[in-house]
Short mmCIF file of C-alpha atoms in Angstrom, two decimals:
data_model
loop_
_atom_site.label_atom_id
_atom_site.label_comp_id
_atom_site.label_asym_id
_atom_site.label_seq_id
_atom_site.Cartn_x
_atom_site.Cartn_y
_atom_site.Cartn_z
CA MET A 223 0.11 0.05 -0.08
CA ILE A 224 0.98 3.60 -1.04
CA THR A 225 -0.02 6.16 0.74
CA VAL A 226 -0.87 9.38 -1.50
CA LYS A 227 -1.15 13.02 0.34
CA PHE A 228 -2.06 15.92 -1.82
CA PHE A 229 -1.06 19.88 -0.17
CA ALA A 230 -2.52 23.25 -0.44
CA SER A 231 -3.92 24.27 -4.78
CA LEU A 232 -3.52 20.03 -4.90
CA LYS A 233 -6.03 19.29 -3.11
CA ALA A 234 -8.91 20.96 -4.94
CA ILE A 235 -7.32 19.37 -8.30
CA ALA A 236 -7.41 16.09 -7.33
CA GLU A 237 -10.54 15.93 -5.08
CA LYS A 238 -8.77 14.10 -1.99
CA GLU A 239 -6.20 15.23 0.56
CA GLU A 240 -5.22 11.76 0.55
CA GLU A 241 -4.96 8.08 -1.16
CA GLN A 242 -3.83 4.14 -0.45
CA ILE A 243 -3.26 2.60 -3.28
CA GLU A 244 -2.77 -1.02 -3.33
CA VAL A 245 0.59 -2.53 -5.84
CA GLN A 246 2.27 -5.46 -5.72
CA SER A 247 6.03 -5.12 -6.43
CA SER A 248 8.04 -1.32 -6.21
CA ILE A 249 6.81 1.13 -8.83
CA SER A 250 8.09 3.71 -10.87
CA MET A 251 6.38 8.14 -10.80
CA ASP A 252 5.14 7.40 -13.82
CA GLN A 253 3.50 4.37 -13.28
CA LEU A 254 1.77 5.72 -10.39
CA SER A 255 1.40 8.96 -12.39
CA ASP A 256 -1.21 7.23 -15.03
CA ILE A 257 -2.53 5.38 -11.22
CA ILE A 258 -3.89 8.62 -9.82
CA SER A 259 -4.57 9.81 -13.91
CA LYS A 260 -7.64 7.43 -13.68
CA THR A 261 -9.63 9.33 -11.27
CA SER A 262 -7.62 12.68 -11.94
CA PRO A 263 -6.23 13.01 -15.20
CA LYS A 264 -5.72 16.78 -14.96
CA MET A 265 -3.14 15.69 -11.84
CA GLY A 266 -1.29 13.23 -13.50
CA ASP A 267 -0.81 16.12 -16.14
CA ILE A 268 0.50 18.09 -13.84
CA ILE A 269 3.52 15.23 -11.82
CA ARG A 270 4.22 14.93 -15.56
CA ASP A 271 4.96 17.91 -16.69
CA ASN A 272 7.19 17.99 -13.51
CA LYS A 273 4.60 21.03 -12.43
CA ILE A 274 4.65 20.56 -8.73
CA MET A 275 7.75 18.68 -6.32
CA ILE A 276 7.58 15.31 -4.87
CA SER A 277 9.01 13.64 -2.27
CA VAL A 278 9.32 10.29 -0.41
CA ASN A 279 8.68 9.64 2.90
CA GLN A 280 9.57 13.09 3.53
CA GLU A 281 12.26 13.67 1.27
CA MET A 282 12.29 15.42 -1.52
CA ALA A 283 12.29 13.46 -4.73
CA ASP A 284 12.19 12.91 -8.45
CA ALA A 285 10.59 11.20 -11.89
CA ASP A 286 13.14 8.63 -11.18
CA THR A 287 12.91 7.99 -7.68
CA VAL A 288 11.22 4.28 -7.29
CA ILE A 289 8.81 3.72 -4.55
CA HIS A 290 8.11 0.41 -2.97
CA ASP A 291 5.70 -0.83 -0.92
CA GLY A 292 4.77 1.15 2.45
CA ASP A 293 5.65 4.30 1.01
CA GLU A 294 4.13 7.77 1.79
CA VAL A 295 4.41 9.88 -1.88
CA ALA A 296 3.28 13.62 -1.59
CA PHE A 297 2.33 16.34 -4.34
CA LEU A 298 4.04 19.31 -3.52
CA PRO A 299 3.38 22.99 -5.53
CA PRO A 300 6.08 25.72 -4.54
CA PHE A 301 6.05 26.46 -1.17
CA SER A 302 4.84 29.94 -0.12
CA GLY A 303 5.69 30.11 3.96
CA GLY A 304 7.64 32.75 5.29
CA SER A 305 6.02 36.56 5.05
CA MET B 108 2.97 21.14 18.12
CA SER B 109 4.87 22.16 21.39
CA THR B 110 4.15 26.04 22.10
CA THR B 111 6.68 25.81 24.88
CA THR B 112 9.79 27.70 24.52
CA ASP B 113 12.01 24.69 24.89
CA SER B 114 12.36 23.14 21.59
CA LYS B 115 14.11 25.59 19.18
CA ILE B 116 12.45 24.58 15.82
CA ARG B 117 8.52 24.60 16.63
CA ILE B 118 4.91 24.75 14.14
CA GLN B 119 2.22 26.27 16.01
CA LEU B 120 -1.21 27.17 15.89
CA GLU B 121 -1.35 29.73 19.02
CA ASN B 122 0.98 33.17 18.56
CA PHE B 123 3.57 33.05 20.46
CA SER B 124 5.79 36.12 21.85
CA VAL B 125 8.87 37.41 20.62
CA THR B 126 10.75 38.64 23.73
CA ASP B 127 10.04 35.57 25.15
CA GLU B 128 11.83 33.49 22.43
CA ILE B 129 14.65 36.12 22.71
CA GLU B 130 14.17 35.48 26.80
CA ALA B 131 14.92 31.70 25.87
CA MET B 132 17.37 31.71 23.82
CA LYS B 133 19.34 33.99 25.70
CA LYS B 134 19.27 31.63 28.00
CA VAL B 135 21.84 28.66 25.74
CA SER B 136 24.71 30.17 26.68
CA ARG B 137 26.86 32.99 28.81
CA ASN B 138 29.10 33.70 25.65
CA ILE B 139 26.04 35.46 23.55
CA GLY B 140 27.28 38.75 22.93
CA GLY B 141 24.63 39.18 19.64
CA ILE B 142 21.23 38.44 18.61
CA THR B 143 19.55 39.14 15.32
CA THR B 144 15.61 38.25 15.46
CA PHE B 145 13.64 38.52 11.81
CA LEU B 146 10.16 38.43 12.29
CA GLY B 147 7.84 37.88 9.48
CA THR B 148 4.30 39.43 10.02
CA GLY B 149 0.54 39.47 8.24
CA ARG B 150 0.81 42.00 5.53
CA GLU B 151 -2.44 43.80 4.07
CA LEU B 152 -1.16 44.44 0.81
CA SER B 153 -0.42 42.20 -1.87
CA LYS B 154 -0.09 42.24 -5.63
CA GLY B 155 -1.89 45.21 -4.97
CA GLN B 156 -5.09 42.77 -3.19
CA ASN B 157 -6.42 43.97 -0.07
CA ILE B 158 -6.28 40.65 1.74
CA ALA B 159 -9.11 39.83 5.12
CA GLN B 160 -6.76 37.19 5.76
CA LEU B 161 -3.87 34.42 5.39
CA ASN B 162 -3.94 31.00 6.17
CA PHE B 163 -1.18 28.56 6.42
CA GLU B 164 -0.51 24.84 5.81
CA HIS B 165 1.94 22.43 6.47
CA TYR B 166 3.24 18.85 5.48
CA PRO B 167 3.39 17.44 9.26
CA LYS B 168 7.38 15.49 10.01
CA MET B 169 8.66 16.73 6.94
CA ALA B 170 7.98 20.52 7.54
CA GLU B 171 9.88 20.63 11.02
CA LYS B 172 12.70 18.18 9.89
CA LYS B 173 13.67 20.84 7.36
CA LEU B 174 13.57 23.45 9.64
CA GLU B 175 15.97 21.84 11.76
CA GLU B 176 18.52 21.21 8.47
CA ILE B 177 17.98 24.36 8.11
CA ARG B 178 18.68 25.06 11.68
CA GLN B 179 21.64 22.58 11.66
CA GLN B 180 23.38 24.05 8.97
CA ALA B 181 23.09 27.46 9.89
CA ILE B 182 25.05 27.04 13.44
CA LYS B 183 27.60 25.11 10.92
CA ASP B 184 28.06 27.09 8.01
CA HIS B 185 27.37 30.24 9.81
CA SER B 186 28.89 29.54 13.33
CA ILE B 187 26.37 31.12 15.33
CA ILE B 188 25.44 28.74 18.46
CA ASP B 189 22.42 28.70 17.97
CA MET B 190 19.61 29.30 16.11
CA SER B 191 15.29 29.27 17.08
CA ILE B 192 12.34 29.17 13.85
CA ILE B 193 9.06 28.93 14.50
CA HIS B 194 6.43 29.78 11.77
CA ARG B 195 2.62 29.98 12.24
CA ILE B 196 -0.53 27.47 10.37
CA GLY B 197 -3.91 28.49 10.41
CA PRO B 198 -5.74 31.63 10.21
CA ILE B 199 -3.50 34.93 10.62
CA GLU B 200 -4.72 38.33 10.53
CA ILE B 201 -3.22 41.13 9.25
CA GLY B 202 -0.93 42.80 11.69
CA GLU B 203 -0.09 39.10 13.08
CA ASN B 204 2.81 36.95 14.06
CA ILE B 205 3.58 34.36 11.09
CA VAL B 206 7.29 33.07 11.45
CA LEU B 207 9.98 33.97 14.10
CA ILE B 208 13.54 33.03 13.58
CA VAL B 209 15.78 33.41 16.03
CA ALA B 210 20.45 33.53 15.32
CA VAL B 211 22.43 34.14 18.70
CA GLY B 212 26.35 34.06 18.41
CA GLU B 213 30.11 36.33 20.23
CA HIS B 214 29.49 38.87 17.61
CA ARG B 215 26.58 40.24 15.76
CA LYS B 216 27.91 39.34 12.09
CA GLU B 217 27.76 36.42 11.50
CA THR B 218 24.00 37.12 13.62
CA PHE B 219 22.65 38.53 11.01
CA THR B 220 24.04 36.41 7.97
CA ALA B 221 22.92 33.29 9.87
CA CYS B 222 19.03 34.85 9.70
CA GLU B 223 18.91 36.00 6.54
CA TRP B 224 19.66 33.35 5.32
CA ALA B 225 17.77 30.97 7.36
CA ILE B 226 14.55 33.41 6.07
CA ALA B 227 15.90 32.83 2.42
CA GLU B 228 15.80 28.79 2.93
CA LEU B 229 12.85 28.77 5.04
CA LYS B 230 11.00 30.16 2.23
CA ARG B 231 12.48 27.60 -0.81
CA VAL B 232 12.77 24.09 1.06
CA THR B 233 9.64 23.90 3.72
CA PRO B 234 6.53 22.62 2.29
CA ILE B 235 4.51 24.96 4.07
CA TRP B 236 2.01 26.63 1.62
CA LYS B 237 -0.34 30.81 2.43
CA ARG B 238 -3.87 31.23 1.08
CA GLU B 239 -4.23 34.71 0.10
CA THR B 240 -8.56 36.15 1.54
CA THR B 241 -8.75 38.49 -1.50
CA THR B 242 -12.24 40.82 -2.50
CA HIS B 243 -12.37 38.20 -4.85
CA GLY B 244 -11.95 35.39 -2.91
CA GLU B 245 -9.45 32.67 -2.12
CA VAL B 246 -5.71 31.84 -3.66
CA TRP B 247 -2.92 29.63 -2.95
CA VAL B 248 0.74 31.53 -2.57
CA GLN B 249 2.73 29.83 -5.50
CA ASP B 250 5.80 31.98 -5.62
CA THR B 251 7.77 33.41 -2.88
CA PRO B 252 7.70 37.35 -2.88
#
């Protein structure tokens, strides 16, 4: 099971904050974006276009990062903390 | 989310006292000769729009982890004695405190540079997001001013 989290503006696009995805083995970021596209095509496009940052288990990741069963993947729009 | 001044990295809903935070950092060492603070507050005007309210969201655990990394790197690279970073989340009214960075060192120079570096780094790497409520609705801010 992979936990996928959406933050800030991406919650409205994905129409959810979090989802659990069942996987049989490790998957690529492309495969994950394909799975997400099935329920949210726009979110899938955003991931494929590299318009956002991605973290896996709270560490920054990239398109080549392999996702394993039990991982927590988060999709992060540009940050705007501070003031 | 802790609200005591014991922890040097905090993300919290509640407001904080700048004086209490500075006093807490002064207790870190008797060798402190300079303290620089950065206080970020909610401003009313943003890109020509009047802001009614701000709202901050964070990625729990990852945001705290990034702030701790910033603190550790500031101590190491800028030769300061210590640093605290406090960021509020949730609704923030205009004029309220948002973020406080306190850098303490033996001399003023390193605390100035450490504080300036830390706020820039916070905005660059910390998963915290700001939503502005204007007369035209709500918008997530996607670029750092």
